[in-house]
Amino acid sequence: MVSRANLTKMRHRVAAFTLAALALFPAAVLLPILEVQRLGHYHQSSILGGIFDLFAHGSYFVGGIILLFSIVLPLTKLIALLELTWLCSLDEKHRARTYRWMEIAGKWSMMDVMLLALLVMLVKLSGLVEFHFGPAVFAFSLCVAFSLIATLSFDPHAIWESA
Amino acid sequence: MNIESEANEKYVAQPAIPSAVVVPVHADRSSKWWWITAFSALASVALFFYSRQTIGEPIVIEFLDGYGIKPEDRLKHHGIDVGQVEKVELSAELEKVLVHVRLQRNASTLAREGTQFWIVRPTFSIDSVGGLETILGAKYLAVAPGPSSGPKASRFVGLESPPVASAKDGSLEILLDSGTRGGLSNGAPILYRGYKIGNVLQVGLATDARSVRARCAIEPEYRDLVRTNTKFWNRSGWRLNIGLTGIKLDADSMAQVVSGGIEMATPDTPEPAVNMGHRFVLYEEVKPEWTQWQPSIGHGELWNSLENRLPQPQRMALRWQERSYGFRVNRQLTGWCLPLDDGSILCLKEQLVAPDSALGGSVSIEIAGLSWVPTSIQWIADSGSAPQDPRIIRFRPANQLPDDVALWSSKYVAAAPSTPCSVVLVSDDPNSSVALDSGRFAPDGVIWSIDSSIVLSSDLLGVPVIRAESNEVIGLLVPNSKASMVVLLK
């Protein structure tokens, strides 16, 4: 039996972490995440800037996939979580639907995978090019961690308990 | 029935579903996790602020031709990166190339009015072959900073070629008129005996279109070489002589071949020096006698400041032999000495007296192509030098120095003032003279120690030290890798 008090507590905790992740999200996406120096060329790119570069070079498919999985879906998941725990502006039927969406979005949001990819790149390329992480990496890691904590602490019972 | 009702009553009395328990919720309205949110929001703002700080100013430079410059190319100053091209685009009218550059933060002072930008690309021109690194490597933008007092600017018009070095302060600007352009171009060198003393600033038609006029700048230290009767002639490129003895190709330097050059000569009897804006005729051909002229003209900035009087110290060598591990070894000490007009020579004692380890009869002294043994030299017991342990010796050599050795008037040899003064150290090249401020000295009896931060070449041993105010020789220099000093005349 889940007590109402515990549910409210859980809601607040999830909302706190979700909001924290959302607050870090713009910094993670907009600020330069990689600084690469190779043969006198210096390149600095953010996640969003990288996606735009891909679009500019005509790689709409790859760009679209990264945009979807690393920006749109994580954002959807976070906003859905926030709605379920904090805003509660929808009625019960819609909330159930929102929960299902959130589950799907959560499965396909690949921010943590991207973080891993960055780490692998650091290890693999460190001998070939001069390679630094930009300020966004700090925001990005925290964002991933907080959104994981928020998802794990979320208890679906809250959906059927009115706030 | 009774039992039944009893049971029924029991059932009512013991409800299976417990009634709701009221739990106070107000205590949990605020979760202890909210500080995470506050921290994240702050961190996010701080990160944005931080990267704004590390990113420098954006500027836009207009070029007529982009020469293949592209994003990520660098902006360099003195060979060091100070910015990066972010974007290259055409202007709205398709006439210009707009290069967006992000300056590095520490280079934001470059974003001022008067700063000049140009694209470095391989060139074969002016004085040199330049920009070769851009043949293989990336092209880059170069910058010449404007005056530091200029107002801020973010839009610039780029130069099509590197800026022609503007005339140095104190340069002599003269005008040369000639009938045709004759291969001259901006930046062409002006040569005196094949040595570059200035360059052409600008070549253009004279205002009445009757001649081609080249505006030239002579560097400050050589302005005295240009006299009213100086002749200039065009010496562009090469001369090819094909004769019975073979083919003779005559070209001075690659730069001259490309941009042309002007040669000048001043007659043996030079007339007064010219002033700014003097007009000369630029001849097409050189007359043979011009190349024979060999006037002796003092030049250099110091020459002017010292009222055309400069000592000309002579090289002096003290040679001797020593025994080292049973072998005879030749040793020598070279330095400078100052011949005076009364036939004596001023030098340091250590330049004249070999150390005790020298083998007898092996010591010789050489000045201006002459050589003496020490015994033939007559020391002048001069009241000027300290009697008991003189550091400076005035001596009379056994025979006279050659006539062409310049002599220094003994009127301008004087005792040093009691407190240090500003001095000039003069070796044979006036342009490499060293000026030292009075604050650089620490007086210590008959010597002034020189500030250890000033490193003087050991080659300057015995160089005359001249008092800047009065042009008098007041001592000789003893350089040392740790602390040099001036030995004073007393």
XYZ file of C-alpha atoms in Angstrom:
653
model
C 0.000 0.000 0.000
C 1.496 3.324 -1.055
C 0.584 6.126 1.244
C -0.474 9.417 -0.194
C 2.189 11.224 1.756
C 4.924 9.084 0.206
C 3.475 9.661 -3.228
C 3.535 13.414 -2.759
C 7.118 13.211 -1.557
C 8.047 11.143 -4.574
C 6.327 13.615 -6.862
C 8.310 16.473 -5.458
C 11.541 14.601 -5.738
C 10.926 13.621 -9.353
C 9.810 17.150 -10.188
C 12.933 18.571 -8.568
C 15.247 16.345 -10.589
C 13.256 16.831 -13.775
C 13.405 20.582 -13.444
C 17.133 20.366 -12.705
C 17.669 18.316 -15.864
C 15.558 20.753 -17.859
C 17.524 23.698 -16.495
C 20.784 22.102 -17.651
C 19.408 21.020 -21.005
C 19.942 24.330 -22.902
C 23.514 24.560 -21.659
C 24.151 20.940 -22.683
C 22.768 21.416 -26.161
C 23.801 24.948 -27.067
C 27.270 25.342 -25.567
C 30.334 23.836 -27.246
C 30.783 20.253 -26.173
C 33.852 19.332 -28.221
C 36.952 21.270 -29.085
C 39.023 19.539 -31.710
C 42.361 20.765 -32.944
C 43.921 19.055 -35.907
C 46.589 20.240 -38.339
C 46.160 23.823 -37.323
C 42.428 23.690 -37.659
C 40.407 24.387 -34.615
C 36.838 23.328 -34.420
C 34.364 23.876 -31.670
C 30.929 22.401 -31.842
C 27.823 22.091 -29.755
C 25.267 19.311 -30.133
C 22.744 21.548 -31.837
C 25.476 23.144 -33.958
C 26.641 19.684 -35.000
C 23.124 18.761 -36.058
C 22.841 21.955 -38.089
C 26.203 21.157 -39.692
C 24.884 17.740 -40.671
C 21.780 19.339 -42.186
C 23.938 21.888 -44.002
C 25.995 19.072 -45.512
C 22.863 17.346 -46.683
C 22.912 14.492 -44.181
C 19.272 14.966 -43.302
C 18.786 11.377 -42.210
C 21.639 11.211 -39.712
C 20.960 14.731 -38.553
C 17.298 13.959 -38.100
C 18.036 10.827 -36.102
C 20.393 12.632 -33.760
C 17.952 15.508 -33.424
C 15.146 13.076 -32.587
C 17.015 10.834 -30.189
C 19.192 13.305 -28.395
C 17.009 16.381 -28.262
C 13.352 15.818 -29.078
C 12.729 12.547 -27.212
C 14.693 13.412 -24.058
C 12.877 16.729 -23.927
C 9.512 14.996 -24.431
C 10.296 12.578 -21.641
C 11.303 15.305 -19.239
C 8.274 17.431 -20.007
C 5.965 14.439 -19.654
C 7.511 13.595 -16.292
C 7.084 17.158 -15.197
C 3.454 17.125 -16.264
C 2.724 13.883 -14.383
C 4.369 14.937 -11.158
C 4.123 18.683 -10.959
C 1.827 20.377 -13.391
C -1.065 17.838 -13.320
C -3.040 19.892 -15.788
C -4.590 16.891 -17.580
C -7.404 14.601 -16.515
C -6.799 10.964 -15.570
C -7.429 9.483 -18.986
C -4.907 11.790 -20.649
C -2.460 11.271 -17.873
C -2.430 7.555 -18.515
C -1.715 8.258 -22.159
C 1.029 10.702 -21.221
C 2.595 8.012 -19.063
C 2.645 5.574 -21.967
C 4.263 8.201 -24.198
C 6.789 8.936 -21.557
C 7.719 5.281 -21.339
C 8.243 5.107 -25.092
C 10.156 8.386 -25.223
C 12.291 7.227 -22.327
C 13.242 4.055 -24.128
C 14.349 5.944 -27.201
C 16.033 8.911 -25.630
C 19.700 8.314 -26.118
C 21.409 11.055 -24.216
C 23.301 8.613 -22.019
C 24.400 6.643 -25.064
C 25.719 9.822 -26.612
C 27.689 10.576 -23.467
C 29.235 7.140 -23.764
C 30.038 7.769 -27.409
C 31.816 10.976 -26.439
C 33.894 9.121 -23.877
C 34.842 6.443 -26.390
C 35.869 9.189 -28.814
C 38.053 10.778 -26.163
C 39.859 7.520 -25.543
C 40.185 6.591 -29.216
C 41.153 9.957 -30.693
C 43.308 11.384 -27.948
C 46.462 10.300 -29.759
C 45.466 11.552 -33.186
C 44.039 14.984 -32.607
C 44.048 17.471 -29.833
C 40.722 16.960 -28.246
C 39.062 18.780 -25.385
C 35.638 18.764 -23.840
C 33.858 22.070 -23.818
C 31.839 23.531 -20.955
C 28.677 21.763 -22.153
C 29.996 18.364 -21.119
C 29.505 19.233 -17.475
C 25.896 20.257 -18.072
C 25.333 17.252 -20.304
C 26.527 14.672 -17.780
C 24.518 16.209 -14.963
C 21.485 16.409 -17.218
C 21.769 12.696 -18.043
C 22.255 11.781 -14.387
C 19.327 13.857 -13.153
C 16.939 12.619 -15.795
C 17.933 9.023 -14.919
C 17.307 9.646 -11.229
C 13.975 11.280 -12.026
C 12.852 8.352 -14.183
C 13.944 5.764 -11.644
C 12.224 7.481 -8.757
C 8.985 7.934 -10.636
C 6.210 5.747 -9.287
C 3.332 5.290 -11.773
C 0.845 5.131 -8.896
C 1.019 8.880 -8.819
C -0.946 8.958 -12.060
C -4.089 7.709 -10.402
C -3.712 9.724 -7.244
C -4.821 13.267 -7.711
C -2.345 15.757 -6.440
C -32.884 -15.986 13.666
C -31.372 -14.765 16.799
C -28.080 -16.170 15.850
C -28.432 -14.748 12.457
C -29.168 -11.269 13.713
C -26.348 -11.548 16.141
C -24.054 -12.495 13.376
C -25.438 -9.662 11.340
C -24.800 -7.234 14.133
C -21.279 -8.525 14.506
C -20.726 -7.985 10.844
C -21.901 -4.429 11.091
C -19.830 -3.801 14.157
C -16.656 -5.008 12.497
C -16.380 -3.298 9.114
C -13.946 -5.075 6.792
C -12.841 -1.911 5.050
C -10.854 0.402 7.255
C -11.787 4.014 7.168
C -9.340 6.474 5.674
C -6.562 7.679 7.885
C -5.863 11.386 7.716
C -2.180 12.019 7.235
C -0.837 15.533 7.501
C 0.603 16.448 4.110
C 1.664 20.013 4.762
C 5.039 18.843 6.119
C 5.953 17.377 2.725
C 4.893 20.230 0.529
C 8.556 21.091 0.067
C 10.937 18.263 -0.812
C 14.534 18.305 0.316
C 15.551 17.747 -3.321
C 14.682 21.185 -4.526
C 18.186 22.446 -3.880
C 19.272 20.225 -6.776
C 17.017 22.232 -9.063
C 18.307 25.520 -7.746
C 21.900 24.318 -8.160
C 21.284 23.147 -11.708
C 19.655 26.404 -12.724
C 22.588 28.335 -11.291
C 25.097 26.010 -12.951
C 23.368 26.395 -16.286
C 23.434 30.180 -16.080
C 27.042 30.096 -14.918
C 28.075 27.887 -17.852
C 26.437 30.196 -20.355
C 28.123 33.137 -18.708
C 31.470 31.345 -18.679
C 31.408 30.465 -22.350
C 30.336 34.020 -23.212
C 33.442 35.103 -21.346
C 35.819 32.792 -23.157
C 34.390 33.635 -26.547
C 35.837 36.802 -27.989
C 34.315 39.509 -30.061
C 32.895 38.886 -33.507
C 34.070 41.132 -36.309
C 33.267 41.308 -40.005
C 35.889 42.056 -42.650
C 34.987 42.962 -46.220
C 37.200 41.717 -49.028
C 36.908 42.090 -52.762
C 38.323 38.628 -53.227
C 38.204 35.816 -50.715
C 41.216 33.925 -52.170
C 39.743 30.700 -50.920
C 39.530 31.641 -47.269
C 37.091 29.414 -45.474
C 35.614 28.804 -42.026
C 38.062 27.644 -39.375
C 40.955 29.461 -41.029
C 42.930 31.435 -38.508
C 43.590 35.081 -37.932
C 47.236 35.485 -37.011
C 49.276 38.289 -35.609
C 53.051 37.886 -35.442
C 52.480 34.254 -36.376
C 50.223 33.547 -33.418
C 46.524 32.725 -33.582
C 44.352 35.571 -32.407
C 41.066 34.569 -33.961
C 39.204 32.250 -36.259
C 37.073 32.602 -39.349
C 33.542 31.557 -38.495
C 31.704 32.186 -41.701
C 32.411 33.427 -45.210
C 29.551 34.829 -47.226
C 28.838 37.099 -50.148
C 27.435 40.513 -49.481
C 23.856 41.180 -50.521
C 24.968 42.891 -53.736
C 27.313 39.971 -54.560
C 30.200 42.424 -54.812
C 32.127 41.685 -51.706
C 33.124 38.774 -49.557
C 32.207 39.152 -45.926
C 34.477 37.218 -43.613
C 33.121 36.753 -40.116
C 35.920 36.363 -37.618
C 35.682 35.556 -33.957
C 38.551 37.197 -32.123
C 40.059 35.463 -29.163
C 39.252 37.107 -25.916
C 42.759 38.344 -25.221
C 42.881 39.864 -28.700
C 39.731 41.925 -28.412
C 41.815 45.111 -28.559
C 42.282 44.387 -32.256
C 38.665 45.364 -32.849
C 39.521 49.036 -33.219
C 39.356 51.540 -35.992
C 42.571 51.629 -37.953
C 43.307 47.921 -37.658
C 44.164 46.431 -41.044
C 43.432 42.910 -42.213
C 44.650 41.066 -45.275
C 44.676 37.518 -46.573
C 48.102 35.924 -46.638
C 48.711 33.957 -49.791
C 51.854 33.031 -51.680
C 53.462 36.144 -53.112
C 56.532 36.814 -55.151
C 56.912 40.512 -54.768
C 58.259 43.612 -53.091
C 61.228 42.716 -50.988
C 60.779 39.039 -50.681
C 59.078 35.875 -51.548
C 56.457 35.546 -48.889
C 53.563 33.517 -47.627
C 55.064 30.251 -48.851
C 53.556 28.397 -45.932
C 50.154 29.044 -47.448
C 50.910 27.048 -50.607
C 50.523 23.785 -48.761
C 48.963 24.855 -45.506
C 45.796 26.754 -44.882
C 45.492 30.349 -45.925
C 45.154 32.741 -43.094
C 44.260 36.284 -42.287
C 46.895 38.597 -40.968
C 46.328 41.712 -38.978
C 48.200 44.934 -38.301
C 46.768 46.507 -35.152
C 45.636 50.078 -35.330
C 46.392 52.753 -32.757
C 45.396 51.574 -29.316
C 43.496 54.777 -28.661
C 41.135 54.217 -31.584
C 37.412 53.767 -30.990
C 35.894 50.286 -31.027
C 34.826 48.902 -34.374
C 33.382 45.617 -35.525
C 33.342 46.059 -39.300
C 36.489 46.443 -41.339
C 37.502 46.714 -44.959
C 40.284 44.254 -45.683
C 43.346 45.096 -47.754
C 43.980 43.330 -51.027
C 47.692 43.060 -50.309
C 49.820 43.416 -47.200
C 50.100 47.062 -46.207
C 53.196 48.775 -47.573
C 55.371 49.503 -44.613
C 54.736 53.145 -43.909
C 57.784 55.336 -43.621
C 59.460 55.184 -40.253
C 59.440 58.260 -38.070
C 62.243 60.523 -39.127
C 62.443 59.138 -42.663
C 63.352 61.476 -45.497
C 60.680 61.544 -48.179
C 61.825 62.590 -51.624
C 60.220 62.686 -55.061
C 61.789 61.134 -58.130
C 60.573 62.147 -61.596
C 61.190 59.989 -64.595
C 59.944 59.755 -68.144
C 58.547 56.265 -67.880
C 57.652 53.917 -65.133
C 60.480 51.607 -66.059
C 59.366 48.602 -64.079
C 59.130 50.399 -60.755
C 56.468 49.362 -58.310
C 55.449 50.228 -54.795
C 57.887 48.924 -52.255
C 60.845 48.762 -54.665
C 64.128 49.183 -52.813
C 66.427 52.199 -53.031
C 70.013 51.071 -52.951
C 73.259 52.780 -52.129
C 76.213 50.650 -53.227
C 73.777 47.766 -53.419
C 72.739 48.245 -49.834
C 69.094 49.010 -49.164
C 68.585 52.385 -47.557
C 64.939 53.042 -48.330
C 62.068 52.143 -50.555
C 59.492 53.474 -52.953
C 56.264 54.303 -51.186
C 54.125 55.027 -54.174
C 54.478 55.243 -57.931
C 52.029 57.355 -59.905
C 51.682 59.901 -62.651
C 52.690 63.429 -61.747
C 49.754 65.815 -61.469
C 50.459 67.242 -64.939
C 50.949 63.751 -66.414
C 54.299 64.812 -67.884
C 56.293 62.378 -65.834
C 56.026 59.420 -63.559
C 56.587 60.396 -59.980
C 57.814 57.986 -57.337
C 57.497 59.002 -53.724
C 60.324 57.408 -51.799
C 61.331 57.166 -48.185
C 64.954 57.052 -47.087
C 65.412 55.476 -43.688
C 66.308 57.931 -40.929
C 69.840 56.682 -40.386
C 70.742 57.125 -44.060
C 69.149 60.484 -44.787
C 72.520 62.209 -44.733
C 73.587 60.208 -47.779
C 71.114 62.088 -49.960
C 72.581 65.428 -51.064
C 71.361 67.994 -53.540
C 73.778 66.659 -56.149
C 72.918 63.020 -55.609
C 72.030 61.064 -58.752
C 69.329 58.427 -58.928
C 68.933 55.910 -61.680
C 66.537 53.143 -62.413
C 67.953 49.736 -62.006
C 65.155 47.365 -62.673
C 65.723 43.758 -62.930
C 68.664 42.388 -64.768
C 71.145 43.345 -67.422
C 72.216 40.857 -70.000
C 75.512 41.463 -71.766
C 76.301 39.205 -74.652
C 79.798 39.685 -75.906
C 82.809 37.899 -77.229
C 83.807 36.714 -73.790
C 80.487 35.155 -73.077
C 77.188 36.052 -71.534
C 77.050 38.094 -68.380
C 73.808 38.194 -66.476
C 73.649 40.821 -63.803
C 70.839 40.870 -61.295
C 71.097 42.034 -57.747
C 68.339 40.290 -55.967
C 65.159 38.440 -56.703
C 63.216 41.321 -55.214
C 64.785 43.740 -57.656
C 63.994 41.538 -60.588
C 60.347 41.494 -59.603
C 59.659 44.984 -58.358
C 62.461 47.018 -59.837
C 64.885 49.129 -57.914
C 66.492 52.519 -57.710
C 70.189 52.992 -57.241
C 71.725 56.217 -56.051
C 75.190 57.729 -55.767
C 76.504 60.931 -54.239
C 79.542 62.737 -55.716
C 82.881 62.884 -53.950
C 82.172 66.485 -52.990
C 78.733 66.213 -51.472
C 76.565 69.283 -51.355
C 74.234 70.046 -48.444
C 71.747 67.456 -47.319
C 68.249 67.767 -48.717
C 64.987 68.345 -46.924
C 61.686 66.572 -47.059
C 60.020 66.625 -50.456
C 63.118 67.387 -52.533
C 62.674 66.521 -56.201
C 65.238 64.565 -58.158
C 65.390 63.302 -61.695
C 65.348 59.548 -61.997
C 67.682 58.660 -64.880
C 67.085 55.716 -67.141
C 70.769 54.910 -67.495
C 73.697 55.119 -65.160
C 76.733 57.166 -66.213
C 79.995 55.256 -65.618
C 81.536 57.962 -63.428
C 78.625 57.798 -60.967
C 79.605 54.337 -59.927
C 83.162 55.555 -59.211
C 82.105 58.113 -56.632
C 83.234 57.312 -53.131
C 82.308 60.180 -50.842
C 82.895 59.762 -47.143
C 79.686 60.725 -45.450
C 79.001 60.140 -41.819
C 75.542 58.826 -41.238
C 73.377 57.321 -38.570
C 71.149 58.822 -35.951
C 73.931 59.008 -33.416
C 75.987 60.967 -35.865
C 73.413 63.734 -35.794
C 72.910 63.729 -32.064
C 76.647 63.922 -31.391
C 77.139 66.903 -33.734
C 78.885 64.847 -36.363
C 81.653 63.781 -34.044
C 81.998 60.138 -33.263
C 85.098 58.384 -32.049
C 86.304 55.617 -34.302
C 87.874 53.050 -32.043
C 90.297 50.583 -33.577
C 90.485 46.872 -33.086
C 93.348 45.899 -30.839
C 94.732 42.468 -30.081
C 97.126 41.319 -27.415
C 98.769 38.027 -28.311
C 100.913 35.871 -26.115
C 101.909 32.282 -25.547
C 101.388 30.209 -22.467
C 102.464 26.793 -21.271
C 99.555 24.484 -20.784
C 100.263 20.828 -19.862
C 103.747 21.291 -21.217
C 102.624 22.634 -24.601
C 102.886 26.146 -25.920
C 99.443 27.547 -26.523
C 98.635 30.735 -28.349
C 96.336 33.085 -26.523
C 94.870 36.403 -27.489
C 92.682 39.098 -26.098
C 90.862 41.301 -28.575
C 89.107 44.556 -27.916
C 89.002 48.170 -28.897
C 91.344 51.081 -28.365
C 90.959 54.773 -29.108
C 93.732 56.552 -31.057
C 94.074 60.216 -30.066
C 95.289 63.103 -32.196
C 98.413 63.650 -30.101
C 99.748 60.294 -31.282
C 98.849 58.359 -28.161
C 96.395 55.530 -27.795
C 93.925 54.930 -24.980
C 93.166 51.399 -23.862
C 92.582 49.241 -20.810
C 95.563 47.915 -18.894
C 94.553 44.313 -19.438
C 94.634 44.904 -23.195
C 98.278 45.956 -23.006
C 99.776 43.781 -20.299
C 99.820 40.038 -20.799
C 99.170 37.906 -17.731
C 102.133 36.674 -15.682
C 101.798 33.193 -17.167
C 102.828 34.536 -20.596
C 106.130 33.218 -21.876
C 108.843 35.818 -22.183
C 109.254 37.300 -25.644
C 106.015 35.892 -26.917
C 103.866 38.967 -26.288
C 102.829 41.238 -29.135
C 100.305 44.013 -29.575
C 98.510 44.587 -32.855
C 96.533 47.650 -33.923
C 95.473 48.743 -37.400
C 97.716 46.278 -39.182
C 100.792 47.144 -37.107
C 102.451 44.967 -34.511
C 104.649 45.928 -31.577
C 106.417 44.205 -28.728
C 105.442 45.635 -25.352
C 108.907 46.993 -24.605
C 108.804 49.297 -27.630
C 105.704 50.988 -26.294
C 106.086 54.123 -24.309
C 103.614 54.537 -21.495
C 102.690 58.114 -20.887
C 102.804 58.932 -17.204
C 99.637 60.829 -17.416
C 98.343 62.644 -14.418
C 94.917 61.796 -15.762
C 95.029 58.106 -14.896
C 95.151 56.870 -11.330
C 98.878 56.747 -10.466
C 99.347 53.629 -8.341
C 97.098 51.093 -10.051
C 95.989 52.530 -13.375
C 93.177 50.634 -15.088
C 93.413 52.779 -18.221
C 96.684 53.227 -20.011
C 97.617 55.956 -22.417
C 100.572 54.833 -24.492
C 102.570 55.997 -27.458
C 103.328 53.275 -30.015
C 106.800 52.890 -31.473
C 105.705 54.051 -34.904
C 102.747 56.052 -36.099
C 99.445 54.588 -37.054
C 98.505 54.652 -40.752
C 97.108 57.932 -42.033
C 93.634 56.620 -42.689
C 93.034 55.836 -39.020
C 90.648 58.436 -37.649
C 91.979 60.214 -34.597
C 89.942 61.513 -31.720
C 90.662 64.987 -30.457
C 92.288 64.823 -27.029
C 90.239 67.899 -26.125
C 87.283 65.573 -25.814
C 88.852 63.248 -23.317
C 87.797 64.263 -19.853
C 87.434 63.039 -16.315
C 84.038 61.597 -15.490
C 81.599 63.595 -13.388
C 81.262 62.497 -9.784
C 77.753 61.173 -10.320
C 76.781 58.840 -13.158
C 75.450 60.465 -16.329
C 73.819 59.190 -19.505
C 76.395 57.717 -21.833
C 76.765 56.162 -25.277
C 78.998 53.181 -26.034
C 80.479 53.486 -29.521
C 82.124 50.726 -31.491
C 83.045 51.051 -35.167
C 79.461 50.726 -36.363
C 77.547 53.822 -35.223
C 74.241 52.047 -35.662
C 75.079 49.381 -33.141
C 75.991 51.911 -30.468
C 74.394 51.417 -27.100
C 72.903 54.284 -25.146
C 72.754 53.834 -21.381
C 70.771 55.979 -18.994
C 72.419 57.399 -15.872
C 70.111 55.265 -13.725
C 71.847 52.130 -14.986
C 75.047 52.812 -13.106
C 76.169 52.260 -9.546
C 79.293 54.376 -8.882
C 82.103 52.571 -7.070
C 85.363 54.548 -6.956
C 87.010 54.644 -10.383
C 84.409 52.334 -11.906
C 80.686 52.521 -12.523
C 79.052 49.116 -12.371
C 76.361 48.628 -14.980
C 72.994 47.188 -14.042
C 73.275 43.402 -14.387
C 70.089 43.320 -16.472
C 72.057 44.831 -19.358
C 74.081 42.202 -21.130
C 76.872 43.540 -23.294
C 78.831 41.465 -25.748
C 82.313 40.566 -24.581
C 83.458 41.844 -27.966
C 82.941 45.396 -26.686
C 86.031 45.274 -24.445
C 87.670 48.697 -24.325
C 84.954 50.504 -26.267
C 84.974 54.247 -25.498
C 82.196 55.500 -23.246
C 80.967 58.942 -24.257
C 79.095 61.328 -22.040
C 75.908 62.112 -23.924
C 75.713 65.787 -22.914
C 79.238 66.879 -23.726
C 80.463 64.260 -26.247
C 83.535 63.666 -24.123
C 85.147 60.278 -23.694
C 84.953 59.635 -19.957
C 85.949 55.991 -19.718
C 86.276 52.581 -21.321
C 83.952 49.632 -21.087
C 84.767 46.284 -19.479
C 81.986 43.892 -20.465
C 81.330 40.838 -18.393
C 78.663 38.192 -18.667
C 77.601 38.825 -15.068
C 78.050 42.542 -14.558
C 79.730 44.916 -16.959
C 81.360 48.116 -15.820
C 82.809 51.355 -17.051
C 86.353 52.185 -15.971
C 86.564 55.934 -15.640
C 89.354 58.286 -16.630
C 90.599 60.210 -13.635
